[in-house]
CSV table of C-alpha atoms in Angstrom, one decimal:
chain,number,residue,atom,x,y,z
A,18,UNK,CA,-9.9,20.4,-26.5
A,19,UNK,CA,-8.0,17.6,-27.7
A,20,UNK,CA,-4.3,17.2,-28.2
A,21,UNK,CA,-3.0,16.1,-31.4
A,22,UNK,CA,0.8,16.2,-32.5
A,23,UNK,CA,2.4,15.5,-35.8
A,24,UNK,CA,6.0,14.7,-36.9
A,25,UNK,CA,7.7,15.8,-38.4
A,26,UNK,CA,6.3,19.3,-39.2
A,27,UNK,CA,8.5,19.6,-42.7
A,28,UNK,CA,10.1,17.1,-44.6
A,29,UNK,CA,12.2,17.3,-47.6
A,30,UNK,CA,13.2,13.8,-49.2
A,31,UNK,CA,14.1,12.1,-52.1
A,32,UNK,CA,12.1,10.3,-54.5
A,33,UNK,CA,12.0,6.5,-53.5
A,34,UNK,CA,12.8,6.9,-49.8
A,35,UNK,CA,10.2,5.0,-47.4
A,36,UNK,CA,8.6,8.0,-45.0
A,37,UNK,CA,6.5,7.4,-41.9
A,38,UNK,CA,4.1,10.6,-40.8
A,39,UNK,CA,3.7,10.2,-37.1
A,40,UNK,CA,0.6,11.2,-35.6
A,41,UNK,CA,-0.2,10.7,-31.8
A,42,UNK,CA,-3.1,12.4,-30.0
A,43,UNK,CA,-3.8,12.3,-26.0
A,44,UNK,CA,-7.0,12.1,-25.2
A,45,UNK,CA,-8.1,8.8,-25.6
A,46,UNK,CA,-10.3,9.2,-29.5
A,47,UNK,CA,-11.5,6.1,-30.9
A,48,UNK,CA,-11.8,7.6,-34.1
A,49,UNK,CA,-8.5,9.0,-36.2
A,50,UNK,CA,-8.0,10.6,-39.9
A,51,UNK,CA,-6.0,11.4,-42.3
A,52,UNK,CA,-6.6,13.8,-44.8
A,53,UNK,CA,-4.2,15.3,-47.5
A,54,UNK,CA,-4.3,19.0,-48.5
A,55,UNK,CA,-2.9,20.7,-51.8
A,56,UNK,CA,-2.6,24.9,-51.6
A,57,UNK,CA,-5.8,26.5,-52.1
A,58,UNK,CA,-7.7,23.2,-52.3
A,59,UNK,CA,-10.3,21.4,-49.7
A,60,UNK,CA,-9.2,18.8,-47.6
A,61,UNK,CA,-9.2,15.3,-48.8
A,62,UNK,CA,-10.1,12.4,-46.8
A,63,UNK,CA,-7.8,9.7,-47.4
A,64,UNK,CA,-7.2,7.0,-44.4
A,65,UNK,CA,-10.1,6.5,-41.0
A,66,UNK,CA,-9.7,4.7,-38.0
A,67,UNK,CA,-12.8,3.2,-35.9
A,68,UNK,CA,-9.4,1.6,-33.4
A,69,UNK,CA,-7.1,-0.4,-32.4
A,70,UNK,CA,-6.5,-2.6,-35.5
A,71,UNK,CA,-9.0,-1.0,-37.8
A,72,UNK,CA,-8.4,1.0,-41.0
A,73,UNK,CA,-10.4,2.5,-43.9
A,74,UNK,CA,-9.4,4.2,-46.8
A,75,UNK,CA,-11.5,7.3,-47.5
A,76,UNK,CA,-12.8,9.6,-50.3
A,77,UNK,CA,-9.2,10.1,-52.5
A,78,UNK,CA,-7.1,7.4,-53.4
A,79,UNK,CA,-3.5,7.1,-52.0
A,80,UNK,CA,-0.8,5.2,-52.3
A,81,UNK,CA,-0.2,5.5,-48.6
A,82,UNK,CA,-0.7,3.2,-45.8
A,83,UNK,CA,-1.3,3.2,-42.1
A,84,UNK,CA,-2.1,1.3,-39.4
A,85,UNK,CA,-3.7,2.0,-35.5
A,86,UNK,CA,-1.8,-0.7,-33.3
A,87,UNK,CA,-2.6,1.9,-30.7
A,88,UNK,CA,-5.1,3.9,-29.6
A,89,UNK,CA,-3.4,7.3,-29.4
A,90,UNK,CA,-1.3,6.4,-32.3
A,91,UNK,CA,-2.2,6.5,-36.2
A,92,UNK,CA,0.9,6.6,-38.0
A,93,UNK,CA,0.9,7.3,-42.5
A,94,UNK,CA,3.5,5.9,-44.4
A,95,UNK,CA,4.7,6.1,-47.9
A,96,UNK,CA,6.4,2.8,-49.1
A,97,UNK,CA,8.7,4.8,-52.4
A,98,UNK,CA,8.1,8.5,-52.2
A,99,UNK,CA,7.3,10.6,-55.5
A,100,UNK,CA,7.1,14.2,-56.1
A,101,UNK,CA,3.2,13.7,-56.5
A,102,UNK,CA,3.0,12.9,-52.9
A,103,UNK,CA,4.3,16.3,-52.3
A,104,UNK,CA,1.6,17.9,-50.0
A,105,UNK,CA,0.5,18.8,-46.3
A,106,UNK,CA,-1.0,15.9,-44.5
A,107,UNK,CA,-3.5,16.6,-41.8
A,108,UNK,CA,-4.6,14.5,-38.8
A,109,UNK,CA,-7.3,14.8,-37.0
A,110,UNK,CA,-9.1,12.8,-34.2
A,111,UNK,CA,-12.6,12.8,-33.1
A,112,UNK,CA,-14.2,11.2,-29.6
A,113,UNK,CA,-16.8,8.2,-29.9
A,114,UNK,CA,-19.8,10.2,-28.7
A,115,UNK,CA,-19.4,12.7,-31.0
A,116,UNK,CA,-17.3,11.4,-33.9
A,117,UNK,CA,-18.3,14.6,-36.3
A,118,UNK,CA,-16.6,16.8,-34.0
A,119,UNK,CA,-13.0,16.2,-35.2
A,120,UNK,CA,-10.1,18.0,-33.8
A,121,UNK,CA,-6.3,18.8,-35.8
A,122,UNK,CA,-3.0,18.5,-35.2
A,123,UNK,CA,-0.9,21.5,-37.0
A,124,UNK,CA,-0.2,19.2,-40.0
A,125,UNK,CA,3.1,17.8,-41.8
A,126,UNK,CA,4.4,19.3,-45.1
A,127,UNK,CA,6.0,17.0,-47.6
A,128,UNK,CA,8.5,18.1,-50.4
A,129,UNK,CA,9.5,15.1,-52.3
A,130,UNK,CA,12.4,16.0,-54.6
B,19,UNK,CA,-23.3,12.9,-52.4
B,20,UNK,CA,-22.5,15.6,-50.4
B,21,UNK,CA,-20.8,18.6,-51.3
B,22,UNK,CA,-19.7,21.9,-50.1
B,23,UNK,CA,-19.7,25.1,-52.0
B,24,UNK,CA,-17.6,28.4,-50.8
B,25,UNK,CA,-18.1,30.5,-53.4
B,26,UNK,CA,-15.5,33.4,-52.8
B,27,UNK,CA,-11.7,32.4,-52.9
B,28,UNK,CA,-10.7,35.3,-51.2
B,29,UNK,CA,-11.7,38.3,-49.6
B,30,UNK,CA,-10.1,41.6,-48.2
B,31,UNK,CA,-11.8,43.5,-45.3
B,32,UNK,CA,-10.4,46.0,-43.5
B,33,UNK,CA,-10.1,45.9,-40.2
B,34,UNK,CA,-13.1,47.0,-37.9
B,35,UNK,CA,-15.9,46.5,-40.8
B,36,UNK,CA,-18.3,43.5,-40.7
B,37,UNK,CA,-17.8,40.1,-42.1
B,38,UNK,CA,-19.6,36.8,-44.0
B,39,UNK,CA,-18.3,34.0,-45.6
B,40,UNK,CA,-20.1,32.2,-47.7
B,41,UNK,CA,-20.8,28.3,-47.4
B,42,UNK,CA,-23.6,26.2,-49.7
B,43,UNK,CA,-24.1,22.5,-49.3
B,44,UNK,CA,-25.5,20.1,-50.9
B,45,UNK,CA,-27.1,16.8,-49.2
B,46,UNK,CA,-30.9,15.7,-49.1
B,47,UNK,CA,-31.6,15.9,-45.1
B,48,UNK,CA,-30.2,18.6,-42.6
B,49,UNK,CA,-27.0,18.0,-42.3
B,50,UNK,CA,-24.5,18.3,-39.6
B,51,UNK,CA,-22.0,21.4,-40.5
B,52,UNK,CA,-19.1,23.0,-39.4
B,53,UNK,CA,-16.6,26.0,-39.8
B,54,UNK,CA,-13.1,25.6,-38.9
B,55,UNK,CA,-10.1,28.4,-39.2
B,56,UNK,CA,-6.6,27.4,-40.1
B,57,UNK,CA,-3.8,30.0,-39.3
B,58,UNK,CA,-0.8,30.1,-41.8
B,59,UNK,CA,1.1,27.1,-40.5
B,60,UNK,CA,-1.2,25.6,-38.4
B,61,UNK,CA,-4.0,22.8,-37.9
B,62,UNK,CA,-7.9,23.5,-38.7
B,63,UNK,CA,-9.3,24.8,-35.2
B,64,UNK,CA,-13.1,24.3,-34.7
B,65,UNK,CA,-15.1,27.8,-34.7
B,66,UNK,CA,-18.8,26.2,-35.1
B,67,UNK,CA,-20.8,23.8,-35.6
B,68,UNK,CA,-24.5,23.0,-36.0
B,69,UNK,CA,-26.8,19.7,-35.8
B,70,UNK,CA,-29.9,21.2,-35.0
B,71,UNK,CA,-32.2,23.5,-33.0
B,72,UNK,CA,-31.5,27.5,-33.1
B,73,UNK,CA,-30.5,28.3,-36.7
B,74,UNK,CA,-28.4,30.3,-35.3
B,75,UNK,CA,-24.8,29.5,-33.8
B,76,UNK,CA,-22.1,31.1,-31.8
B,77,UNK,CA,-18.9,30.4,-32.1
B,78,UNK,CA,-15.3,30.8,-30.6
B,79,UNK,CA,-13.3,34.4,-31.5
B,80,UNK,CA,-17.0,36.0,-31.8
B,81,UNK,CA,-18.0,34.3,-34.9
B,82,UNK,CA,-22.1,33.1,-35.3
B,83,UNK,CA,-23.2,31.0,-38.5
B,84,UNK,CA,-26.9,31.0,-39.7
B,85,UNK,CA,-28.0,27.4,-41.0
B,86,UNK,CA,-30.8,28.7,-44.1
B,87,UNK,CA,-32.6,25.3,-45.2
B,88,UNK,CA,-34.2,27.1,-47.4
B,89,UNK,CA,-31.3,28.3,-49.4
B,90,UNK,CA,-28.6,25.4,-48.5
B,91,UNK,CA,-26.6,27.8,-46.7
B,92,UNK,CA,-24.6,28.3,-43.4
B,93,UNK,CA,-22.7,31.6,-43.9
B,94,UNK,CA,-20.4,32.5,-41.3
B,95,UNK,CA,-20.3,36.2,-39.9
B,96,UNK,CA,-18.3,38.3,-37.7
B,97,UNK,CA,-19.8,41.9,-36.8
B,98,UNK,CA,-16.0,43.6,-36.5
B,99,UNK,CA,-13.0,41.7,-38.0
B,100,UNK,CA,-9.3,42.0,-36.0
B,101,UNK,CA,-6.8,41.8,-37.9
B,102,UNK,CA,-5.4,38.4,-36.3
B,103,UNK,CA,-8.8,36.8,-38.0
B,104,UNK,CA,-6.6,37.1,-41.5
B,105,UNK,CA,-6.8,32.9,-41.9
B,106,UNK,CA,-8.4,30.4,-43.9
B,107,UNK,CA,-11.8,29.6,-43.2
B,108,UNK,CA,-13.0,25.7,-44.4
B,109,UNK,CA,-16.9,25.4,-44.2
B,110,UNK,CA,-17.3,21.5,-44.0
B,111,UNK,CA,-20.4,19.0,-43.7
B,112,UNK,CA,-21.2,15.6,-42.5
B,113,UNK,CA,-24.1,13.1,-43.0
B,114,UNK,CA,-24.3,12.5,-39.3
B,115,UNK,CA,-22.5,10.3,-36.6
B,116,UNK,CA,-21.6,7.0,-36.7
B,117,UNK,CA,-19.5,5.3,-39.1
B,118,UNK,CA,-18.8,6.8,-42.6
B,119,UNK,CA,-21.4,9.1,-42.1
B,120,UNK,CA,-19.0,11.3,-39.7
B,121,UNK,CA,-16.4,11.7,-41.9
B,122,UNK,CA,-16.3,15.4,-43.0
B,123,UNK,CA,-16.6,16.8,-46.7
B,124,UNK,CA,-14.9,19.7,-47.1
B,125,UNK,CA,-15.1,23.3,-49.2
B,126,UNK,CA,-11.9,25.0,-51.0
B,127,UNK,CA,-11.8,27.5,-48.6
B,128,UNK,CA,-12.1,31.1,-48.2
B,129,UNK,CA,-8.7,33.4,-47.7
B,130,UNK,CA,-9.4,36.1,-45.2
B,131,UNK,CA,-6.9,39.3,-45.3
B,132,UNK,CA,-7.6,41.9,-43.3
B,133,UNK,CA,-6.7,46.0,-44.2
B,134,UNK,CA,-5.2,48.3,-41.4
């Protein structure tokens, strides 16, 4: 089972602050995710990762970014929060020869105020 | 485009009696599909999955899931629910491997509680 961590866990910030999501995961996954996740509502894909130096953006629009300058790390940040960004962000990571099989970390909840 | 369909937002059981979950999909070929539980708090942890072969699946925790081509389904089922299976359950599909085609679609979810 793969090991994913996320930080912070919780955040509560202003609107217009910058905000990085880290998200590092040990065992070596080529592929990483993002996905965003409102109460009582599916998962949304919203940033992938093939690698180092490779970035898609998924099924729902964001204004976030992120970038993959290392394998094990795929970090998500949000240039000028806003209380529509309030949400849990998941990521996940999945290993090249079976990239459908995708593994999470416990998640980060945003409150922007 | 895929979809996924969990048609019940939340169900009560009480502890001991037998449980399914719901899941319908929508995608041309077999696809690949998955359940995952996420504990208040917590990540999504794989319980299934199935990409082809025996219809039938077993899980983690003592969960199966039938794939039904016929009627688009993969229903999740546990013969005798403990009350630490109160979660939520996320029925999810993918076109395959490989590229775009692993990313996962996901349903709304299904809210377990469990009686005493």
């Amino acid at each position: 089972e793969a090991d994913i961590y996320q930080t912070p866990r919780y955040l509560v910030i202003g609107t217009g602050k910058k905000i990085t999501l880290e998200c590092s995961q040990t065992m070596g996954h080529d592929k990483m995710y993002w996905y965003q996740q409102d109460p009582g509502m599916e998962l949304h894909l919203i940033h992938y990762s093939y690698g180092v130096n490779s970035t898609e953006k998924g099924d729902l629009s964001s204004e976030s970014t992120v970038s993959r300058i290392r394998t094990e790390h795929f970090p998500l940040t949000l240039e000028s929060a806003r209380p529509s960004h309030t949400s849990q962000y998941l990521c996940a990571s999945s290993p090249r020869d079976r990239e459908e099989t995708q593994y999470f970390g416990p998640g980060t909840r945003l409150l922007v105020l | 485009a895929q979809s996924v369909t969990q048609p019940d937002i939340h169900i009560t059981v009480s502890e001991g009696a037998s449980l399914e979950l719901r899941c319908n999909y929508s995608y041309g070929a077999t696809p690949y599909l998955f359940w995952y539980v996420q504990s208040p708090g917590q990540g999504l942890q794989l319980l299934l999955k199935y990409f082809s072969g025996d219809t039938l699946v077993q899980g983690i925790k003592g969960f199966e899931a039938e794939f039904k081509r016929s009627q688009s389904s993969f229903n999740l089922r546990k013969p005798s629910v403990h009350w630490s299976d109160a979660a939520e359950y996320f029925c999810a599909v993918a076109a395959g491997y490989g590229g775009s085609q692993g990313n996962l679609i996901f349903g709304k979810g299904t809210k377990l509680s469990v009686k005493p």
